[in-house]
Short mmCIF file of C-alpha atoms in Angstrom, two decimals:
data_model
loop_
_atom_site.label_atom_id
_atom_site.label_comp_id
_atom_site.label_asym_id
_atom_site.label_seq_id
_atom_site.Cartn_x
_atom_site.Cartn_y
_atom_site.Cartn_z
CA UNK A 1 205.89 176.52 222.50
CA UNK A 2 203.48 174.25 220.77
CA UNK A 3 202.30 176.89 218.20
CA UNK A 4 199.40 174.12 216.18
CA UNK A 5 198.24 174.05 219.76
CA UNK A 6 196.83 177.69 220.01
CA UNK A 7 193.73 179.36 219.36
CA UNK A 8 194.75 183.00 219.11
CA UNK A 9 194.57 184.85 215.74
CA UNK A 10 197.06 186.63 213.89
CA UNK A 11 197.00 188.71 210.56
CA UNK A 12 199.89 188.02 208.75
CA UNK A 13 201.48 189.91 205.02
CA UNK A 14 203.53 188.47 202.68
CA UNK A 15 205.71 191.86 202.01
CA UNK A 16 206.63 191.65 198.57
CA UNK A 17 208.52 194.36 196.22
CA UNK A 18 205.24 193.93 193.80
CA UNK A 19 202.50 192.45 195.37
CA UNK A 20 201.26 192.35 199.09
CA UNK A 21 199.26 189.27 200.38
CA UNK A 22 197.35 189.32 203.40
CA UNK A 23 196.17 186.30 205.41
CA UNK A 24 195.84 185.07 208.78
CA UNK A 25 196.64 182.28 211.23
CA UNK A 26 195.48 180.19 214.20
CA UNK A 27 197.17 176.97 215.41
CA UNK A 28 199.68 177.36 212.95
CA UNK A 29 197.80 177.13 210.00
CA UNK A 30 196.05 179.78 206.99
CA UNK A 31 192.51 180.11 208.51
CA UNK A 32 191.60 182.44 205.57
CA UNK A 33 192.30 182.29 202.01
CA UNK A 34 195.14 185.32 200.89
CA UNK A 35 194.48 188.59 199.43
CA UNK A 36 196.82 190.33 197.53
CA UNK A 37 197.05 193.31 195.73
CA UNK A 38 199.61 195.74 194.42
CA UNK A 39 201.88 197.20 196.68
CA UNK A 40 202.56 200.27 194.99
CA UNK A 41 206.12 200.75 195.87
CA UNK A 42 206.63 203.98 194.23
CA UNK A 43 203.84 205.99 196.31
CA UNK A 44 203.94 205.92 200.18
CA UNK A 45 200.00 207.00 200.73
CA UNK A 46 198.75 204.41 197.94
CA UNK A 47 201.23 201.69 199.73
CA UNK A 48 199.98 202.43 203.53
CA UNK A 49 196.68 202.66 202.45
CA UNK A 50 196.85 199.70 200.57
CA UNK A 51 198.41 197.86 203.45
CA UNK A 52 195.29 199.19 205.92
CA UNK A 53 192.49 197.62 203.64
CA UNK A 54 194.54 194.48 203.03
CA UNK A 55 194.11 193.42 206.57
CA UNK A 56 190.75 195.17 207.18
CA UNK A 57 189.55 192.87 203.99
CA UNK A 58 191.08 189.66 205.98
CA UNK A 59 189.59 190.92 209.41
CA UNK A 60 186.11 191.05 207.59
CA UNK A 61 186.32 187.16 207.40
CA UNK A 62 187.82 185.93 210.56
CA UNK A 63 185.59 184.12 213.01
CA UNK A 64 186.53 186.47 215.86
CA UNK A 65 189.24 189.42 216.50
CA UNK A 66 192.70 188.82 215.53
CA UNK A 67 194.85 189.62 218.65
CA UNK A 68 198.04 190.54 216.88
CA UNK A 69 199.70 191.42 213.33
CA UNK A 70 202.86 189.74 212.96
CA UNK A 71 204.77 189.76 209.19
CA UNK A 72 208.18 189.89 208.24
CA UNK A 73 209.20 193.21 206.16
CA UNK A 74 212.24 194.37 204.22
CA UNK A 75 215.80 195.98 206.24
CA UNK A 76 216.98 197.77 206.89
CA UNK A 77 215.10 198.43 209.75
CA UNK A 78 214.30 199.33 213.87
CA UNK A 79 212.40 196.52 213.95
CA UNK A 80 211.93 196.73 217.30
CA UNK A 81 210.14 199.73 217.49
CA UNK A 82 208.55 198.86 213.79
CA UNK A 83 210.27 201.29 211.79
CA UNK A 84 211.31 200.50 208.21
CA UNK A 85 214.17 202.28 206.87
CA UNK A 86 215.77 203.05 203.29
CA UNK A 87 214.10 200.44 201.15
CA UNK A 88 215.51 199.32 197.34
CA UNK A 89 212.54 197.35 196.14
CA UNK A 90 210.34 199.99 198.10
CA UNK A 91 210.88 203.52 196.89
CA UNK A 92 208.19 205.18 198.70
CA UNK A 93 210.05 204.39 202.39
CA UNK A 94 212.61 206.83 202.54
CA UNK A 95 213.52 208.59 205.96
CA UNK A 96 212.36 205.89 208.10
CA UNK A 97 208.51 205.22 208.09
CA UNK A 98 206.80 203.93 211.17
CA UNK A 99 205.03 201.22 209.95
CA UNK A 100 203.92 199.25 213.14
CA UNK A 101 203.23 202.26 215.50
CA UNK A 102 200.87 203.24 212.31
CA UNK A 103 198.83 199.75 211.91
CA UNK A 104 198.60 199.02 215.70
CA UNK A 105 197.29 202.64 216.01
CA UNK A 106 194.97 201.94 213.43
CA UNK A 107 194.02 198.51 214.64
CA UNK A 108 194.13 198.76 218.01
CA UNK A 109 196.47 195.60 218.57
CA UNK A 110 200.27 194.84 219.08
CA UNK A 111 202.16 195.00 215.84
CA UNK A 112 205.08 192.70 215.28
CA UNK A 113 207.80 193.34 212.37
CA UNK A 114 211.03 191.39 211.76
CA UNK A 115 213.50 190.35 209.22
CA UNK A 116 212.24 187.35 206.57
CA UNK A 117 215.64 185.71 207.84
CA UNK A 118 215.10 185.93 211.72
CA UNK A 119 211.63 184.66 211.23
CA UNK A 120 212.46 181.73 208.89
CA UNK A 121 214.64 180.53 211.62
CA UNK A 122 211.94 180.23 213.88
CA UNK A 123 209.38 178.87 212.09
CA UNK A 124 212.17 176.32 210.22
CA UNK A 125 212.69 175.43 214.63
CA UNK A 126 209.22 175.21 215.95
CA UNK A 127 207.43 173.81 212.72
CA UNK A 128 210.04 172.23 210.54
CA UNK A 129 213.20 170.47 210.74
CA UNK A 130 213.76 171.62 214.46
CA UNK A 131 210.92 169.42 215.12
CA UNK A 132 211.91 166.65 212.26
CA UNK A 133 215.34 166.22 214.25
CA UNK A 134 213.81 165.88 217.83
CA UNK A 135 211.34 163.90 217.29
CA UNK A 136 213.05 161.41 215.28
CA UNK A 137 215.53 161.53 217.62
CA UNK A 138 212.78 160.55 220.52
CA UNK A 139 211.44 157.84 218.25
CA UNK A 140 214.60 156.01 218.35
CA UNK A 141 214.95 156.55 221.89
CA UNK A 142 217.50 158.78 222.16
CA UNK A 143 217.79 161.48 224.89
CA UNK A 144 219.97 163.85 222.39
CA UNK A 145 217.93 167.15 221.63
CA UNK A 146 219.74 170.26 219.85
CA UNK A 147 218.40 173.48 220.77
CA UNK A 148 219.89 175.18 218.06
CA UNK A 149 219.18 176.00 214.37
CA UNK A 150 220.31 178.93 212.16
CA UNK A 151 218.23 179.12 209.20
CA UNK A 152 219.46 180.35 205.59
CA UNK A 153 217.44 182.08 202.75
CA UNK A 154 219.31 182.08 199.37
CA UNK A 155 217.79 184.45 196.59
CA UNK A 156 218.22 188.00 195.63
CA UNK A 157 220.33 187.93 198.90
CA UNK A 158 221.75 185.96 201.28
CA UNK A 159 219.67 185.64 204.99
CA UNK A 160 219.85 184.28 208.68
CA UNK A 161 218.28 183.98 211.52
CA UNK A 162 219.26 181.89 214.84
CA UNK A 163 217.27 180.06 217.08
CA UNK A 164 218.16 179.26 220.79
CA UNK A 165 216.20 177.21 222.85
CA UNK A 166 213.08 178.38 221.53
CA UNK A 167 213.86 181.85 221.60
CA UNK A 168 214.50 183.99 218.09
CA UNK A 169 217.87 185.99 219.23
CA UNK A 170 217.66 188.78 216.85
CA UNK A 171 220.24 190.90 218.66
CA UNK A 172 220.41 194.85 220.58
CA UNK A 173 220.14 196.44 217.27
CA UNK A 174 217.54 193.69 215.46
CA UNK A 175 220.57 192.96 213.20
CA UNK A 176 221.40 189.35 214.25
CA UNK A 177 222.95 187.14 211.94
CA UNK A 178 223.47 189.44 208.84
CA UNK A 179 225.49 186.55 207.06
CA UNK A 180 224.97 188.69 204.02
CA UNK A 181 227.96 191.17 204.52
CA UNK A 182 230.71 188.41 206.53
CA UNK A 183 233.72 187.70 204.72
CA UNK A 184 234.41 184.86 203.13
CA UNK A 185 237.88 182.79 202.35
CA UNK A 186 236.31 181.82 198.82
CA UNK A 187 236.30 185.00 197.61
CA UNK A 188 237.76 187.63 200.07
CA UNK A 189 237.76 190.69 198.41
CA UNK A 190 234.06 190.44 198.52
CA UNK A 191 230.68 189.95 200.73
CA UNK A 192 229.32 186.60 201.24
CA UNK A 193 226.66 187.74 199.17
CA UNK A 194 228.25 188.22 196.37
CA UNK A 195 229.19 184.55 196.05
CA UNK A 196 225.82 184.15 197.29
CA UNK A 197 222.62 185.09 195.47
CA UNK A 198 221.12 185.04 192.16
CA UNK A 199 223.80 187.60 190.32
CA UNK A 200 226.47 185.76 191.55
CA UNK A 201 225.56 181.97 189.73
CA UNK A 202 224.43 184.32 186.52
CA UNK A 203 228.12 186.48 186.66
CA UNK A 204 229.71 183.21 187.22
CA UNK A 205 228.05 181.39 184.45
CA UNK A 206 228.69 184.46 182.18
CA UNK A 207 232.47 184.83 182.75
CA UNK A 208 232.57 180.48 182.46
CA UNK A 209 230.92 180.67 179.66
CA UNK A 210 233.05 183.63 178.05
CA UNK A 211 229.23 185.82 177.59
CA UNK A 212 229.64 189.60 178.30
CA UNK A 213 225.94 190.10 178.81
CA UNK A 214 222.89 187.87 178.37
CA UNK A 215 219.13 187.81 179.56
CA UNK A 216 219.53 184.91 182.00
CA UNK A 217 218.49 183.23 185.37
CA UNK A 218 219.48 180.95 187.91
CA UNK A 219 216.41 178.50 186.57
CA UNK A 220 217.84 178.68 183.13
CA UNK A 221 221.29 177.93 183.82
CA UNK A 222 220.26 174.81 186.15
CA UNK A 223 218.67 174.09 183.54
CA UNK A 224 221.80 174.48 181.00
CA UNK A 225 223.30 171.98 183.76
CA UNK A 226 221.23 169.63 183.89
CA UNK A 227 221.37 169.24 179.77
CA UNK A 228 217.56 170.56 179.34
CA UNK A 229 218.83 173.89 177.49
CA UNK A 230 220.90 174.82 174.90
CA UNK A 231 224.39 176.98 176.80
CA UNK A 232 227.59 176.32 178.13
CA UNK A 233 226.93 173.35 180.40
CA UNK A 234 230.24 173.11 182.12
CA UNK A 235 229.85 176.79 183.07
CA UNK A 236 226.57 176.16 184.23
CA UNK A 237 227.41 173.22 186.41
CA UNK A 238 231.02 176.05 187.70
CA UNK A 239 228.50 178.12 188.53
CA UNK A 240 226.59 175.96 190.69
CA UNK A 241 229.29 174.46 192.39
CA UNK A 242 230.83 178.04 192.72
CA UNK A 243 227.70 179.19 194.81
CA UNK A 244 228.06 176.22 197.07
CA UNK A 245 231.49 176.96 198.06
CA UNK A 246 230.45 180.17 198.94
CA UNK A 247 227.41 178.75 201.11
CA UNK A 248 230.22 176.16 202.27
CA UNK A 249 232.09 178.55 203.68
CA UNK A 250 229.44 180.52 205.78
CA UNK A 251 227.77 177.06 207.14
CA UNK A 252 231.14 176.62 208.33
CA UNK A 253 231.72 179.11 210.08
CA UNK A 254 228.17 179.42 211.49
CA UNK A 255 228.78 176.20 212.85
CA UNK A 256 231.96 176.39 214.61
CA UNK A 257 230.35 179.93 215.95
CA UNK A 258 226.88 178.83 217.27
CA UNK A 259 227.15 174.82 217.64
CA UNK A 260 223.82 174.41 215.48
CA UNK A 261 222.16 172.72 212.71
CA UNK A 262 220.97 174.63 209.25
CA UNK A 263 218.29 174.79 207.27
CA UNK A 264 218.36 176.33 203.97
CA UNK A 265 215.69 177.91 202.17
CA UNK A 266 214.83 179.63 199.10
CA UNK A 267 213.81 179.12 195.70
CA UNK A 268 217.48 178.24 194.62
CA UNK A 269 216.89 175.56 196.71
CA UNK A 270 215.46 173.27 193.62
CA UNK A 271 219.37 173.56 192.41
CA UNK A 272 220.49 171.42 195.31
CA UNK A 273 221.43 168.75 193.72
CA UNK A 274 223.70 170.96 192.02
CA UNK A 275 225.14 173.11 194.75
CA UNK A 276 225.47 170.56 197.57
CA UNK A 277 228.30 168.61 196.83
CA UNK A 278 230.23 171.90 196.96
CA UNK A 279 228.51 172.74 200.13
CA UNK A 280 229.67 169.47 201.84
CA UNK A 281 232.86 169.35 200.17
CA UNK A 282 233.66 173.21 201.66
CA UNK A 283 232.56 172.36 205.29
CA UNK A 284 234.56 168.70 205.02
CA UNK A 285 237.47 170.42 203.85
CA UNK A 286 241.14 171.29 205.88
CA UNK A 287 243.02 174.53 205.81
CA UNK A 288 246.05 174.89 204.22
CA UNK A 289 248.06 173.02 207.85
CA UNK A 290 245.89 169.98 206.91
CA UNK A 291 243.50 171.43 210.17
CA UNK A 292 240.22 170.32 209.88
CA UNK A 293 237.89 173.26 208.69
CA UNK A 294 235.16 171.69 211.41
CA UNK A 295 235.43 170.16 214.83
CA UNK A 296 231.94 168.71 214.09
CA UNK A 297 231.07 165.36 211.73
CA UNK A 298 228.05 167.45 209.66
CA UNK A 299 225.50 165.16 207.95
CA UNK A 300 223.70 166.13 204.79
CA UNK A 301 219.73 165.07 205.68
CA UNK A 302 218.67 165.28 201.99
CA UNK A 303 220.54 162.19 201.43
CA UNK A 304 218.91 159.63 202.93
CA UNK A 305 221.76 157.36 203.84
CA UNK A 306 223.62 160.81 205.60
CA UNK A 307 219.92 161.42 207.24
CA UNK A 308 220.60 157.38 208.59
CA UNK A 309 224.14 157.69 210.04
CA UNK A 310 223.06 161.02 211.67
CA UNK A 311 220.15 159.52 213.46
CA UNK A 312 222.25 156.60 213.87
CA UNK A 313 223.96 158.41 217.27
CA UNK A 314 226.90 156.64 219.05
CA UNK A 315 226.38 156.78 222.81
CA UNK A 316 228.42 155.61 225.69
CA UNK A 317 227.18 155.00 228.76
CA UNK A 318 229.27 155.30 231.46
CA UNK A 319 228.97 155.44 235.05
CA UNK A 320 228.95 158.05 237.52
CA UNK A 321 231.55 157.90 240.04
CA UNK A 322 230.74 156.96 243.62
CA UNK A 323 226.98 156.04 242.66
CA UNK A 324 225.29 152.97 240.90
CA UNK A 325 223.99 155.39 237.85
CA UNK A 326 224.64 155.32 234.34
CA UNK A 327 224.47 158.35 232.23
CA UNK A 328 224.74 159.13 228.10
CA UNK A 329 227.83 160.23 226.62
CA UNK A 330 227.37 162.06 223.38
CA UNK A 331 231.58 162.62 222.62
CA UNK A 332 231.30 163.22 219.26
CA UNK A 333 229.95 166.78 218.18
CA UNK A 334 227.46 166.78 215.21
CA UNK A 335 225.72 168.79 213.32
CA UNK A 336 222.82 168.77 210.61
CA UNK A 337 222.65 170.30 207.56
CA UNK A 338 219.12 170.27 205.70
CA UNK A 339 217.18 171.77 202.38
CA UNK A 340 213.62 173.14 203.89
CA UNK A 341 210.72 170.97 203.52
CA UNK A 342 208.00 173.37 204.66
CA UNK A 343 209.36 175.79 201.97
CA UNK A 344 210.72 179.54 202.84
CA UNK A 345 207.25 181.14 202.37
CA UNK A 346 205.14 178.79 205.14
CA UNK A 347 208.51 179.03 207.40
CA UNK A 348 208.56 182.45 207.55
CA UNK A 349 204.49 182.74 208.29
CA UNK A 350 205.05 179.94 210.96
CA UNK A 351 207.43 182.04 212.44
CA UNK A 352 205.71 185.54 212.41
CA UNK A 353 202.69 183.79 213.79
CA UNK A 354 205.06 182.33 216.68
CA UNK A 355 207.06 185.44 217.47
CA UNK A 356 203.67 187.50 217.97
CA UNK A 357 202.68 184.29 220.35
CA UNK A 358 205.68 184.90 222.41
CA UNK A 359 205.85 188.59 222.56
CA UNK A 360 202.01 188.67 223.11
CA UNK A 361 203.27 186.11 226.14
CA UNK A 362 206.01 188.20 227.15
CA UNK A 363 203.28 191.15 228.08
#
């Protein structure tokens, strides 16, 4: 699917526990500039409502009809069917609320809904580092392609979605992927989650740092690492390298499970140069039998001499038996591992405005 490539309009809404922005989308790209406005959490009428004359107000400027509404929304949910379930940074949806059956009714167009995760995925594979891989990969002239990403979100909680061939699998019950509540070997009396997202680098740096309660975030104890704030800067740089382990340890197994590159996304993602190391120290790493924790070689492409061995692909050629061809041998299994450079917000749009492409395609 060559999403810059099409004409067709979507509406898209940047679902937000605060603030809702509305926008739209053709070829890929903002064709409007984004309203926003409260999203009124706490009251169900004022937050429908609300949503309604959001994307009437972006409607009013398009050039012609919009042919679908695609956004990514808060879980749990049906998404499926468009229903929206028991909300914590949305009071007002209690009971299950059906959101899309609502704004399609009122707009008279297909209605898309899906997890910020599953849609990250797809626009990190069709617009972003999906793309950057391949086509690097053809500029060098080599046939290698890899069909596969899962994408990450690190913030308040830990996301995924996977990516197959084009296609967003997002699973029987639209609960694909949820990387959040896995186990992990780091710490395994708790969800992945817990190790991470934003409360776990503050609880780490608090117990480090011997603090029993303090008004602190993630940005402030990077910045405690990095020497550019008064704290405990050995906590801060434990806590860090804490929170990579625990990413470590998921990319891992994500990899041995689905044979795929990642892309992580986020705004912890400016704290990479903290977390990283861990990261590719974790998935590098043997268990306890001196087994290898991967099968695969996994390259880091925010280094830039990583990014040069991994495009740097050793091929055999060998021939085929009983015939004067030649064919490429790929015998060593590799995978990617990559900080987003479209940024989580544009990845996820990208990847509403594809999924309503291919489910408008679909019929």
């Amino acid at each position: 699917m060559n999403i810059y490539a099409d004409n067709r309009i979507v509406l898209t809404l940047d679902a937000g526990g605060t603030n809702f922005v509305f926008g739209a989308m053709r070829g890929g790209k903002a064709i409007v500039e984004p309203i926003g406005q409260p999203s009124n959490a706490n009251d169900l009428d004022a937050c429908l409502n609300g949503m309604v004359a959001g994307f009437e107000a972006v409607q009013a400027l398009l050039p012609e009809p919009a042919e679908a509404i695609s956004f990514a929304f808060p879980g749990p949910a049906d998404y499926s069917n468009g229903i929206i379930g028991d909300l914590g940074n949305l009071p007002a949806f209690r009971g299950g609320i059906a959101l899309g059956p609502m704004l399609q009714a009122k707009f008279g167009i297909p209605v898309f809904v899906q997890n910020d995760g599953d849609l990250y995925a797809y626009g990190e594979s069709l617009g972003g580092i999906g793309q950057t891989i391949n086509n690097t990969l053809a500029d060098k002239g080599i046939s290698k392609r890899y069909k596969n990403i899962v994408g990450l979100t690190l913030g308040t909680g830990f996301g995924a979605g996977f990516v197959h061939n084009g296609t967003l699998l997002t699973g029987d019950n639209s609960a694909s992927l949820e990387i959040w509540n896995t186990s992990n070997s780091i710490s395994p009396n708790r969800n992945a989650e817990e190790g991470v997202s934003t409360r776990a680098i503050i609880n780490v740096y608090l117990e480090k740092a011997g603090i029993e309660n303090a008004d602190i975030m993630p940005f402030d104890i990077y910045k405690i690492a990095k020497g550019e704030l008064a704290g405990n800067q050995q906590a801060a740089i434990d806590a860090f390298a804490e929170f990579g382990r625990h990413i470590g340890d998921a990319v891992a197994n994500l990899i041995m499970l689905f044979d795929s590159n990642v892309v992580i996304g986020g705004g912890i993602t400016g704290a990479a140069d903290l977390y990283m190391p861990a990261v590719m120290e974790t998935i590098r790493g043997k268990f306890a039998d001196g087994q290898d924790r991967l099968g695969h070689k996994v390259f880091n492409l925010d280094s830039s001499q990583e990014a040069d061995e991994f495009y740097n692909v050793p091929i055999k050629h060998i021939k085929v038996p009983g015939t004067d061809l030649v064919t490429d041998y790929f015998a060593e299994p590799r995978a990617a591992i990559a900080t987003s450079q479209l940024g989580c917000s544009e990845a996820v749009a990208l990847g509403a405005y594809a999924y309503a492409l291919a489910q408008l395609d679909q019929g």
